[in-house]
Amino acid sequence: MKRQLAIIDRRLFTILLIVFVQMVGTSMVHPILPLYAQTGFGMDAEVITLLITTFFAAQFVAGPFIGRLSDQRGRLPILLISQIGTVIAFLMIGFAQSAAVLFLARVLDGVTGGNIVVAQAYVTDIMPEKRRTEALGYTMAAFGLGFIVGPAAGGILASLYGPRAPFMLAAAAALATVILTWLTLEESLSAEDKARSRGRDSPRLRPAELVRNVPLVAALIVSFMSRFGMGLLIGTFALFAEAVLFRSHDFATVSLGVGLMLMVVGLGQFLTQIFVLPASLKRYGDPLILLLGVVARALSMFLLAVAVEPIVGTLSLAVFALGSGLLFPPLQSLLTKTVARELRGGVLGLNQSVMNLGVILSTAIAGTLFAQSPALPNCLGGILYCLALVPGVFLWAWSRGGEKDRQRLAAAP
């Protein structure tokens, strides 16, 4: 037993390290890409948000396939392939000479961007159910820790060496995760598990069964609305900072300021996962913690909508990070409890696509909303988080019922 726990802990540590390094590279581009597209390629706000939409549209199409493929072929090979795609995409952006190359790079990164989905599926494979939410919380902590380092590093590099430098370093960080995965990580699925998933009679989440699984639908609705609100934020935040929070400042100042502010998101999320979430799990269940996360995100969006100075904007991002840390680990844990073990990778891939659909739609309209009023996307995001409380309350009621009641609600027509 001790040997088994040691293997689990080592595997989890490796996944956390992979997620951290991956997010350092990925989050470097967040404060820079909109400004890079604006100053280097002359894109306006509507086209810049479509550039973000392209990435999530590609992930939306590929997400279920990536998750299902990891069930059939194993987590490790799919994780490696998706990471290599990210390396190539960052290099394409760094060397881009036209807007078309930027869009192609975002498509490639989106199609192969199953890193986090497969990592989450890996964690659910190796952790017992009682520790699953906590372990998923640690992956979010690694995500947040990477988000502390990445945006600040990206902002500093762009201000010192120009807008292309962060993409080169991001490619190097992604390449490091490929090497780390290849050298240290073991496959989490047995040959029997993979063969069962590939079989003709293998378990599949068919559309009719999905619709009847009411708790799963409720969780997917929360995911969709949460990511829709987040898409409104990430699609316009750099532009909002330039137009409102850092008005009349030059590119270097705006890049550095946005990078440092986004660093607060990573720091807040990391602290939430390490201290707040474990303490909350001792007193509350997953659905109640999820509701607290939704409320925190709603408050943060309304606060950002009225912000006119960097200090208020930073405070709103800190509250947003608190909401993220409380919302997603219990949501992912609840998702895995609504289906059989053989469907976990597939349902997490489906969830990723649903979340990406929310970001696709929100970023597609975010530029238009921003053009009407810089605060409008943030106001709409706050309203949507309030609406997300409705399916969240259903999940809370479902979880409080007995085992028979939960099964009945899960299968309700």
GROMACS .gro file of C-alpha atoms in nm:
model
  413
    1MET     CA    1   0.000   0.000   0.000
    2LYS     CA    2   0.279   0.245   0.089
    3ARG     CA    3   0.453   0.166  -0.241
    4GLN     CA    4   0.129   0.229  -0.430
    5LEU     CA    5   0.075   0.565  -0.258
    6ALA     CA    6   0.434   0.662  -0.335
    7ILE     CA    7   0.379   0.590  -0.706
    8ILE     CA    8   0.056   0.791  -0.705
    9ASP     CA    9   0.224   1.086  -0.534
   10ARG     CA   10   0.515   1.078  -0.779
   11ARG     CA   11   0.283   1.066  -1.078
   12LEU     CA   12   0.074   1.350  -0.942
   13PHE     CA   13   0.386   1.559  -0.877
   14THR     CA   14   0.501   1.502  -1.234
   15ILE     CA   15   0.163   1.606  -1.374
   16LEU     CA   16   0.168   1.919  -1.158
   17LEU     CA   17   0.514   2.007  -1.286
   18ILE     CA   18   0.404   1.952  -1.646
   19VAL     CA   19   0.095   2.170  -1.600
   20PHE     CA   20   0.306   2.441  -1.436
   21VAL     CA   21   0.567   2.454  -1.712
   22GLN     CA   22   0.296   2.440  -1.980
   23MET     CA   23   0.107   2.729  -1.822
   24VAL     CA   24   0.421   2.940  -1.785
   25GLY     CA   25   0.460   2.919  -2.162
   26THR     CA   26   0.092   2.958  -2.246
   27SER     CA   27   0.024   3.249  -2.010
   28MET     CA   28   0.318   3.444  -2.149
   29VAL     CA   29   0.114   3.514  -2.461
   30HIS     CA   30  -0.204   3.636  -2.286
   31PRO     CA   31  -0.094   3.992  -2.213
   32ILE     CA   32   0.095   4.022  -2.540
   33LEU     CA   33  -0.102   3.859  -2.824
   34PRO     CA   34  -0.381   4.124  -2.851
   35LEU     CA   35  -0.130   4.410  -2.839
   36TYR     CA   36   0.107   4.221  -3.073
   37ALA     CA   37  -0.174   4.174  -3.326
   38GLN     CA   38  -0.280   4.537  -3.291
   39THR     CA   39   0.061   4.705  -3.325
   40GLY     CA   40   0.240   4.453  -3.546
   41PHE     CA   41  -0.037   4.359  -3.789
   42GLY     CA   42  -0.281   4.652  -3.767
   43MET     CA   43  -0.577   4.446  -3.645
   44ASP     CA   44  -0.875   4.621  -3.487
   45ALA     CA   45  -1.060   4.500  -3.177
   46GLU     CA   46  -1.316   4.291  -3.368
   47VAL     CA   47  -1.047   4.096  -3.557
   48ILE     CA   48  -0.826   4.054  -3.249
   49THR     CA   49  -1.107   3.886  -3.055
   50LEU     CA   50  -1.170   3.660  -3.356
   51LEU     CA   51  -0.805   3.557  -3.334
   52ILE     CA   52  -0.878   3.435  -2.981
   53THR     CA   53  -1.202   3.274  -3.104
   54THR     CA   54  -1.008   3.072  -3.363
   55PHE     CA   55  -0.806   2.892  -3.096
   56PHE     CA   56  -1.112   2.791  -2.895
   57ALA     CA   57  -1.310   2.697  -3.206
   58ALA     CA   58  -1.036   2.450  -3.297
   59GLN     CA   59  -1.036   2.314  -2.942
   60PHE     CA   60  -1.415   2.283  -2.954
   61VAL     CA   61  -1.396   2.058  -3.259
   62ALA     CA   62  -1.099   1.854  -3.138
   63GLY     CA   63  -1.177   1.831  -2.764
   64PRO     CA   64  -1.408   1.525  -2.754
   65PHE     CA   65  -1.190   1.345  -3.008
   66ILE     CA   66  -0.876   1.411  -2.803
   67GLY     CA   67  -1.040   1.297  -2.480
   68ARG     CA   68  -1.185   0.986  -2.643
   69LEU     CA   69  -0.857   0.907  -2.817
   70SER     CA   70  -0.678   0.922  -2.481
   71ASP     CA   71  -0.927   0.663  -2.350
   72GLN     CA   72  -0.851   0.435  -2.645
   73ARG     CA   73  -0.479   0.484  -2.705
   74GLY     CA   74  -0.356   0.594  -2.365
   75ARG     CA   75  -0.295   0.927  -2.192
   76LEU     CA   76   0.080   0.944  -2.253
   77PRO     CA   77   0.102   0.943  -2.637
   78ILE     CA   78  -0.184   1.192  -2.673
   79LEU     CA   79  -0.025   1.420  -2.415
   80LEU     CA   80   0.303   1.416  -2.606
   81ILE     CA   81   0.142   1.487  -2.943
   82SER     CA   82  -0.062   1.777  -2.808
   83GLN     CA   83   0.244   1.933  -2.646
   84ILE     CA   84   0.446   1.911  -2.970
   85GLY     CA   85   0.165   2.093  -3.150
   86THR     CA   86   0.187   2.373  -2.895
   87VAL     CA   87   0.562   2.410  -2.953
   88ILE     CA   88   0.515   2.445  -3.329
   89ALA     CA   89   0.227   2.692  -3.284
   90PHE     CA   90   0.428   2.926  -3.060
   91LEU     CA   91   0.717   2.924  -3.307
   92MET     CA   92   0.478   3.011  -3.590
   93ILE     CA   93   0.349   3.311  -3.396
   94GLY     CA   94   0.699   3.424  -3.306
   95PHE     CA   95   0.817   3.415  -3.668
   96ALA     CA   96   0.487   3.528  -3.825
   97GLN     CA   97   0.506   3.780  -4.109
   98SER     CA   98   0.133   3.802  -4.176
   99ALA     CA   99  -0.199   3.787  -3.993
  100ALA     CA  100  -0.285   3.464  -4.178
  101VAL     CA  101   0.005   3.285  -4.007
  102LEU     CA  102  -0.124   3.401  -3.668
  103PHE     CA  103  -0.463   3.246  -3.740
  104LEU     CA  104  -0.307   2.921  -3.867
  105ALA     CA  105  -0.093   2.897  -3.554
  106ARG     CA  106  -0.395   2.943  -3.329
  107VAL     CA  107  -0.580   2.670  -3.519
  108LEU     CA  108  -0.289   2.429  -3.477
  109ASP     CA  109  -0.254   2.504  -3.107
  110GLY     CA  110  -0.629   2.458  -3.061
  111VAL     CA  111  -0.646   2.125  -3.246
  112THR     CA  112  -0.355   1.977  -3.052
  113GLY     CA  113  -0.426   2.167  -2.732
  114GLY     CA  114  -0.557   1.873  -2.531
  115ASN     CA  115  -0.279   1.899  -2.275
  116ILE     CA  116  -0.490   2.005  -1.980
  117VAL     CA  117  -0.781   1.772  -2.063
  118VAL     CA  118  -0.557   1.468  -2.081
  119ALA     CA  119  -0.370   1.576  -1.767
  120GLN     CA  120  -0.700   1.599  -1.580
  121ALA     CA  121  -0.804   1.257  -1.707
  122TYR     CA  122  -0.467   1.121  -1.592
  123VAL     CA  123  -0.527   1.259  -1.242
  124THR     CA  124  -0.874   1.100  -1.222
  125ASP     CA  125  -0.716   0.767  -1.326
  126ILE     CA  126  -0.456   0.759  -1.049
  127MET     CA  127  -0.640   0.921  -0.757
  128PRO     CA  128  -0.909   0.758  -0.540
  129GLU     CA  129  -1.249   0.927  -0.550
  130LYS     CA  130  -1.217   1.079  -0.202
  131ARG     CA  131  -0.900   1.262  -0.302
  132ARG     CA  132  -1.001   1.348  -0.657
  133THR     CA  133  -1.130   1.702  -0.595
  134GLU     CA  134  -0.824   1.782  -0.384
  135ALA     CA  135  -0.590   1.646  -0.653
  136LEU     CA  136  -0.771   1.838  -0.927
  137GLY     CA  137  -0.736   2.142  -0.704
  138TYR     CA  138  -0.361   2.090  -0.700
  139THR     CA  139  -0.358   2.084  -1.080
  140MET     CA  140  -0.541   2.416  -1.072
  141ALA     CA  141  -0.281   2.540  -0.823
  142ALA     CA  142  -0.005   2.446  -1.066
  143PHE     CA  143  -0.208   2.620  -1.334
  144GLY     CA  144  -0.228   2.930  -1.115
  145LEU     CA  145   0.140   2.919  -1.022
  146GLY     CA  146   0.231   2.908  -1.390
  147PHE     CA  147  -0.002   3.203  -1.440
  148ILE     CA  148   0.194   3.396  -1.178
  149VAL     CA  149   0.523   3.357  -1.362
  150GLY     CA  150   0.403   3.359  -1.723
  151PRO     CA  151   0.218   3.692  -1.765
  152ALA     CA  152   0.480   3.886  -1.570
  153ALA     CA  153   0.761   3.724  -1.771
  154GLY     CA  154   0.575   3.790  -2.095
  155GLY     CA  155   0.515   4.154  -2.008
  156ILE     CA  156   0.877   4.209  -1.903
  157LEU     CA  157   1.018   4.034  -2.213
  158ALA     CA  158   0.790   4.229  -2.447
  159SER     CA  159   0.879   4.561  -2.285
  160LEU     CA  160   1.253   4.488  -2.300
  161TYR     CA  161   1.302   4.283  -2.618
  162GLY     CA  162   0.989   4.338  -2.825
  163PRO     CA  163   0.660   4.150  -2.874
  164ARG     CA  164   0.812   3.841  -3.042
  165ALA     CA  165   1.038   3.742  -2.752
  166PRO     CA  166   0.763   3.594  -2.526
  167PHE     CA  167   0.651   3.354  -2.799
  168MET     CA  168   1.002   3.219  -2.843
  169LEU     CA  169   1.040   3.157  -2.473
  170ALA     CA  170   0.689   3.006  -2.460
  171ALA     CA  171   0.794   2.759  -2.731
  172ALA     CA  172   1.098   2.666  -2.524
  173ALA     CA  173   0.882   2.611  -2.215
  174ALA     CA  174   0.639   2.391  -2.411
  175LEU     CA  175   0.933   2.190  -2.548
  176ALA     CA  176   1.052   2.137  -2.190
  177THR     CA  177   0.715   1.978  -2.104
  178VAL     CA  178   0.755   1.737  -2.397
  179ILE     CA  179   1.092   1.621  -2.264
  180LEU     CA  180   0.961   1.606  -1.906
  181THR     CA  181   0.662   1.396  -2.009
  182TRP     CA  182   0.873   1.158  -2.217
  183LEU     CA  183   1.131   1.098  -1.946
  184THR     CA  184   0.924   1.082  -1.628
  185LEU     CA  185   0.559   0.998  -1.687
  186GLU     CA  186   0.409   0.648  -1.701
  187GLU     CA  187   0.091   0.542  -1.877
  188SER     CA  188  -0.207   0.548  -1.638
  189LEU     CA  189  -0.438   0.316  -1.834
  190SER     CA  190  -0.384  -0.056  -1.849
  191ALA     CA  191  -0.389  -0.250  -2.175
  192GLU     CA  192  -0.727  -0.390  -2.071
  193ASP     CA  193  -0.870  -0.040  -2.017
  194LYS     CA  194  -0.757   0.074  -2.361
  195ALA     CA  195  -0.879  -0.243  -2.531
  196ARG     CA  196  -1.218  -0.209  -2.365
  197SER     CA  197  -1.248   0.153  -2.486
  198ARG     CA  198  -1.158   0.047  -2.842
  199GLY     CA  199  -1.399  -0.244  -2.852
  200ARG     CA  200  -1.716  -0.244  -3.058
  201ASP     CA  201  -1.924  -0.260  -2.741
  202SER     CA  202  -1.713  -0.004  -2.558
  203PRO     CA  203  -1.893   0.244  -2.333
  204ARG     CA  204  -1.989   0.562  -2.517
  205LEU     CA  205  -2.169   0.874  -2.409
  206ARG     CA  206  -2.441   0.883  -2.674
  207PRO     CA  207  -2.646   1.203  -2.727
  208ALA     CA  208  -2.970   1.050  -2.599
  209GLU     CA  209  -2.799   0.926  -2.283
  210LEU     CA  210  -2.633   1.263  -2.234
  211VAL     CA  211  -2.968   1.445  -2.245
  212ARG     CA  212  -3.116   1.204  -1.990
  213ASN     CA  213  -2.820   1.254  -1.756
  214VAL     CA  214  -2.961   1.566  -1.592
  215PRO     CA  215  -2.673   1.630  -1.346
  216LEU     CA  216  -2.423   1.603  -1.629
  217VAL     CA  217  -2.623   1.852  -1.836
  218ALA     CA  218  -2.644   2.089  -1.539
  219ALA     CA  219  -2.267   2.070  -1.486
  220LEU     CA  220  -2.206   2.133  -1.857
  221ILE     CA  221  -2.433   2.439  -1.844
  222VAL     CA  222  -2.229   2.579  -1.555
  223SER     CA  223  -1.912   2.513  -1.756
  224PHE     CA  224  -2.053   2.685  -2.062
  225MET     CA  225  -2.172   2.997  -1.880
  226SER     CA  226  -1.855   3.019  -1.674
  227ARG     CA  227  -1.634   3.008  -1.980
  228PHE     CA  228  -1.862   3.247  -2.169
  229GLY     CA  229  -1.806   3.503  -1.895
  230MET     CA  230  -1.435   3.431  -1.890
  231GLY     CA  231  -1.417   3.469  -2.269
  232LEU     CA  232  -1.564   3.817  -2.242
  233LEU     CA  233  -1.287   3.900  -1.995
  234ILE     CA  234  -0.988   3.750  -2.176
  235GLY     CA  235  -1.107   3.874  -2.514
  236THR     CA  236  -1.104   4.238  -2.412
  237PHE     CA  237  -0.896   4.275  -2.094
  238ALA     CA  238  -0.574   4.392  -2.262
  239LEU     CA  239  -0.775   4.635  -2.474
  240PHE     CA  240  -0.973   4.747  -2.167
  241ALA     CA  241  -0.650   4.806  -1.977
  242GLU     CA  242  -0.507   5.014  -2.261
  243ALA     CA  243  -0.824   5.220  -2.309
  244VAL     CA  244  -0.927   5.265  -1.944
  245LEU     CA  245  -0.683   5.146  -1.678
  246PHE     CA  246  -0.360   5.261  -1.849
  247ARG     CA  247  -0.499   5.526  -2.083
  248SER     CA  248  -0.241   5.754  -2.247
  249HIS     CA  249   0.052   5.517  -2.173
  250ASP     CA  250   0.291   5.363  -2.429
  251PHE     CA  251   0.310   4.998  -2.544
  252ALA     CA  252   0.587   4.900  -2.301
  253THR     CA  253   0.398   5.037  -1.999
  254VAL     CA  254   0.069   4.877  -2.100
  255SER     CA  255   0.237   4.540  -2.168
  256LEU     CA  256   0.413   4.542  -1.833
  257GLY     CA  257   0.103   4.658  -1.646
  258VAL     CA  258  -0.125   4.396  -1.803
  259GLY     CA  259   0.132   4.124  -1.739
  260LEU     CA  260   0.165   4.216  -1.371
  261MET     CA  261  -0.212   4.240  -1.327
  262LEU     CA  262  -0.264   3.897  -1.481
  263MET     CA  263   0.007   3.769  -1.249
  264VAL     CA  264  -0.234   3.851  -0.966
  265VAL     CA  265  -0.483   3.606  -1.120
  266GLY     CA  266  -0.225   3.329  -1.101
  267LEU     CA  267  -0.120   3.421  -0.749
  268GLY     CA  268  -0.479   3.436  -0.625
  269GLN     CA  269  -0.567   3.106  -0.787
  270PHE     CA  270  -0.257   2.939  -0.645
  271LEU     CA  271  -0.327   3.059  -0.291
  272THR     CA  272  -0.691   2.954  -0.324
  273GLN     CA  273  -0.595   2.600  -0.427
  274ILE     CA  274  -0.332   2.561  -0.155
  275PHE     CA  275  -0.517   2.715   0.139
  276VAL     CA  276  -0.881   2.805   0.072
  277LEU     CA  277  -0.999   2.499  -0.123
  278PRO     CA  278  -0.857   2.232   0.115
  279ALA     CA  279  -1.009   2.417   0.414
  280SER     CA  280  -1.342   2.445   0.232
  281LEU     CA  281  -1.346   2.074   0.146
  282LYS     CA  282  -1.326   1.989   0.516
  283ARG     CA  283  -1.651   2.175   0.583
  284TYR     CA  284  -1.846   2.185   0.257
  285GLY     CA  285  -1.924   1.959  -0.037
  286ASP     CA  286  -1.830   2.012  -0.401
  287PRO     CA  287  -2.159   2.179  -0.513
  288LEU     CA  288  -2.160   2.442  -0.236
  289ILE     CA  289  -1.797   2.532  -0.307
  290LEU     CA  290  -1.889   2.556  -0.675
  291LEU     CA  291  -2.167   2.804  -0.590
  292LEU     CA  292  -1.926   3.018  -0.388
  293GLY     CA  293  -1.691   3.024  -0.687
  294VAL     CA  294  -1.970   3.139  -0.920
  295VAL     CA  295  -2.069   3.419  -0.680
  296ALA     CA  296  -1.708   3.537  -0.651
  297ARG     CA  297  -1.671   3.550  -1.029
  298ALA     CA  298  -1.993   3.749  -1.066
  299LEU     CA  299  -1.874   4.006  -0.812
  300SER     CA  300  -1.536   4.035  -0.984
  301MET     CA  301  -1.687   4.108  -1.326
  302PHE     CA  302  -1.917   4.379  -1.190
  303LEU     CA  303  -1.622   4.533  -1.003
  304LEU     CA  304  -1.407   4.536  -1.316
  305ALA     CA  305  -1.690   4.702  -1.510
  306VAL     CA  306  -1.671   5.010  -1.286
  307ALA     CA  307  -1.290   5.014  -1.251
  308VAL     CA  308  -1.104   5.316  -1.388
  309GLU     CA  309  -0.770   5.270  -1.209
  310PRO     CA  310  -0.523   4.976  -1.207
  311ILE     CA  311  -0.566   4.917  -0.831
  312VAL     CA  312  -0.941   4.852  -0.865
  313GLY     CA  313  -0.883   4.639  -1.173
  314THR     CA  314  -0.624   4.436  -0.983
  315LEU     CA  315  -0.865   4.383  -0.694
  316SER     CA  316  -1.133   4.258  -0.934
  317LEU     CA  317  -0.886   4.010  -1.086
  318ALA     CA  318  -0.795   3.883  -0.738
  319VAL     CA  319  -1.162   3.811  -0.668
  320PHE     CA  320  -1.192   3.648  -1.011
  321ALA     CA  321  -0.898   3.422  -0.923
  322LEU     CA  322  -1.065   3.324  -0.596
  323GLY     CA  323  -1.377   3.229  -0.790
  324SER     CA  324  -1.177   3.025  -1.041
  325GLY     CA  325  -1.000   2.833  -0.767
  326LEU     CA  326  -1.328   2.744  -0.598
  327LEU     CA  327  -1.530   2.677  -0.911
  328PHE     CA  328  -1.343   2.442  -1.141
  329PRO     CA  329  -1.196   2.161  -0.924
  330PRO     CA  330  -1.535   2.066  -0.772
  331LEU     CA  331  -1.702   2.107  -1.111
  332GLN     CA  332  -1.456   1.865  -1.273
  333SER     CA  333  -1.495   1.621  -0.985
  334LEU     CA  334  -1.875   1.633  -1.017
  335LEU     CA  335  -1.848   1.568  -1.390
  336THR     CA  336  -1.648   1.248  -1.335
  337LYS     CA  337  -1.908   1.129  -1.082
  338THR     CA  338  -2.190   1.150  -1.336
  339VAL     CA  339  -2.043   0.883  -1.568
  340ALA     CA  340  -1.864   0.548  -1.554
  341ARG     CA  341  -1.483   0.526  -1.524
  342GLU     CA  342  -1.446   0.427  -1.890
  343LEU     CA  343  -1.610   0.755  -1.996
  344ARG     CA  344  -1.406   0.997  -1.785
  345GLY     CA  345  -1.165   1.101  -2.058
  346GLY     CA  346  -1.451   1.142  -2.304
  347VAL     CA  347  -1.668   1.345  -2.067
  348LEU     CA  348  -1.376   1.571  -1.973
  349GLY     CA  349  -1.310   1.621  -2.344
  350LEU     CA  350  -1.680   1.698  -2.394
  351ASN     CA  351  -1.665   1.945  -2.107
  352GLN     CA  352  -1.361   2.109  -2.266
  353SER     CA  353  -1.553   2.150  -2.591
  354VAL     CA  354  -1.855   2.294  -2.411
  355MET     CA  355  -1.630   2.543  -2.232
  356ASN     CA  356  -1.459   2.627  -2.559
  357LEU     CA  357  -1.797   2.684  -2.723
  358GLY     CA  358  -1.866   2.940  -2.453
  359VAL     CA  359  -1.536   3.113  -2.525
  360ILE     CA  360  -1.594   3.095  -2.903
  361LEU     CA  361  -1.926   3.273  -2.880
  362SER     CA  362  -1.815   3.524  -2.618
  363THR     CA  363  -1.490   3.627  -2.786
  364ALA     CA  364  -1.670   3.649  -3.121
  365ILE     CA  365  -1.898   3.921  -2.981
  366ALA     CA  366  -1.660   4.070  -2.724
  367GLY     CA  367  -1.492   4.302  -2.974
  368THR     CA  368  -1.826   4.440  -3.091
  369LEU     CA  369  -1.941   4.492  -2.733
  370PHE     CA  370  -1.611   4.659  -2.645
  371ALA     CA  371  -1.644   4.894  -2.943
  372GLN     CA  372  -1.979   5.010  -2.803
  373SER     CA  373  -1.850   5.050  -2.447
  374PRO     CA  374  -1.528   4.914  -2.288
  375ALA     CA  375  -1.719   4.812  -1.972
  376LEU     CA  376  -2.005   4.633  -2.153
  377PRO     CA  377  -1.835   4.287  -2.182
  378ASN     CA  378  -1.765   4.288  -1.807
  379CYS     CA  379  -2.124   4.380  -1.721
  380LEU     CA  380  -2.260   4.100  -1.938
  381GLY     CA  381  -2.016   3.854  -1.780
  382GLY     CA  382  -2.140   3.942  -1.430
  383ILE     CA  383  -2.501   3.886  -1.536
  384LEU     CA  384  -2.420   3.545  -1.686
  385TYR     CA  385  -2.245   3.429  -1.368
  386CYS     CA  386  -2.559   3.519  -1.175
  387LEU     CA  387  -2.763   3.303  -1.415
  388ALA     CA  388  -2.515   3.015  -1.369
  389LEU     CA  389  -2.632   2.989  -1.009
  390VAL     CA  390  -2.952   2.816  -1.127
  391PRO     CA  391  -2.792   2.489  -1.255
  392GLY     CA  392  -2.544   2.518  -0.969
  393VAL     CA  393  -2.826   2.504  -0.716
  394PHE     CA  394  -2.964   2.197  -0.895
  395LEU     CA  395  -2.630   2.020  -0.856
  396TRP     CA  396  -2.630   2.111  -0.488
  397ALA     CA  397  -2.979   1.957  -0.446
  398TRP     CA  398  -2.876   1.647  -0.644
  399SER     CA  399  -2.571   1.590  -0.428
  400ARG     CA  400  -2.775   1.617  -0.107
  401GLY     CA  401  -3.010   1.336  -0.210
  402GLY     CA  402  -2.946   0.972  -0.130
  403GLU     CA  403  -2.771   0.738  -0.372
  404LYS     CA  404  -3.102   0.623  -0.520
  405ASP     CA  405  -3.221   0.980  -0.565
  406ARG     CA  406  -2.897   1.077  -0.737
  407GLN     CA  407  -2.927   0.784  -0.977
  408ARG     CA  408  -3.289   0.872  -1.047
  409LEU     CA  409  -3.208   1.236  -1.126
  410ALA     CA  410  -2.910   1.133  -1.340
  411ALA     CA  411  -3.133   0.915  -1.555
  412ALA     CA  412  -3.441   1.142  -1.559
  413PRO     CA  413  -3.588   1.199  -1.909
   0.00000   0.00000   0.00000
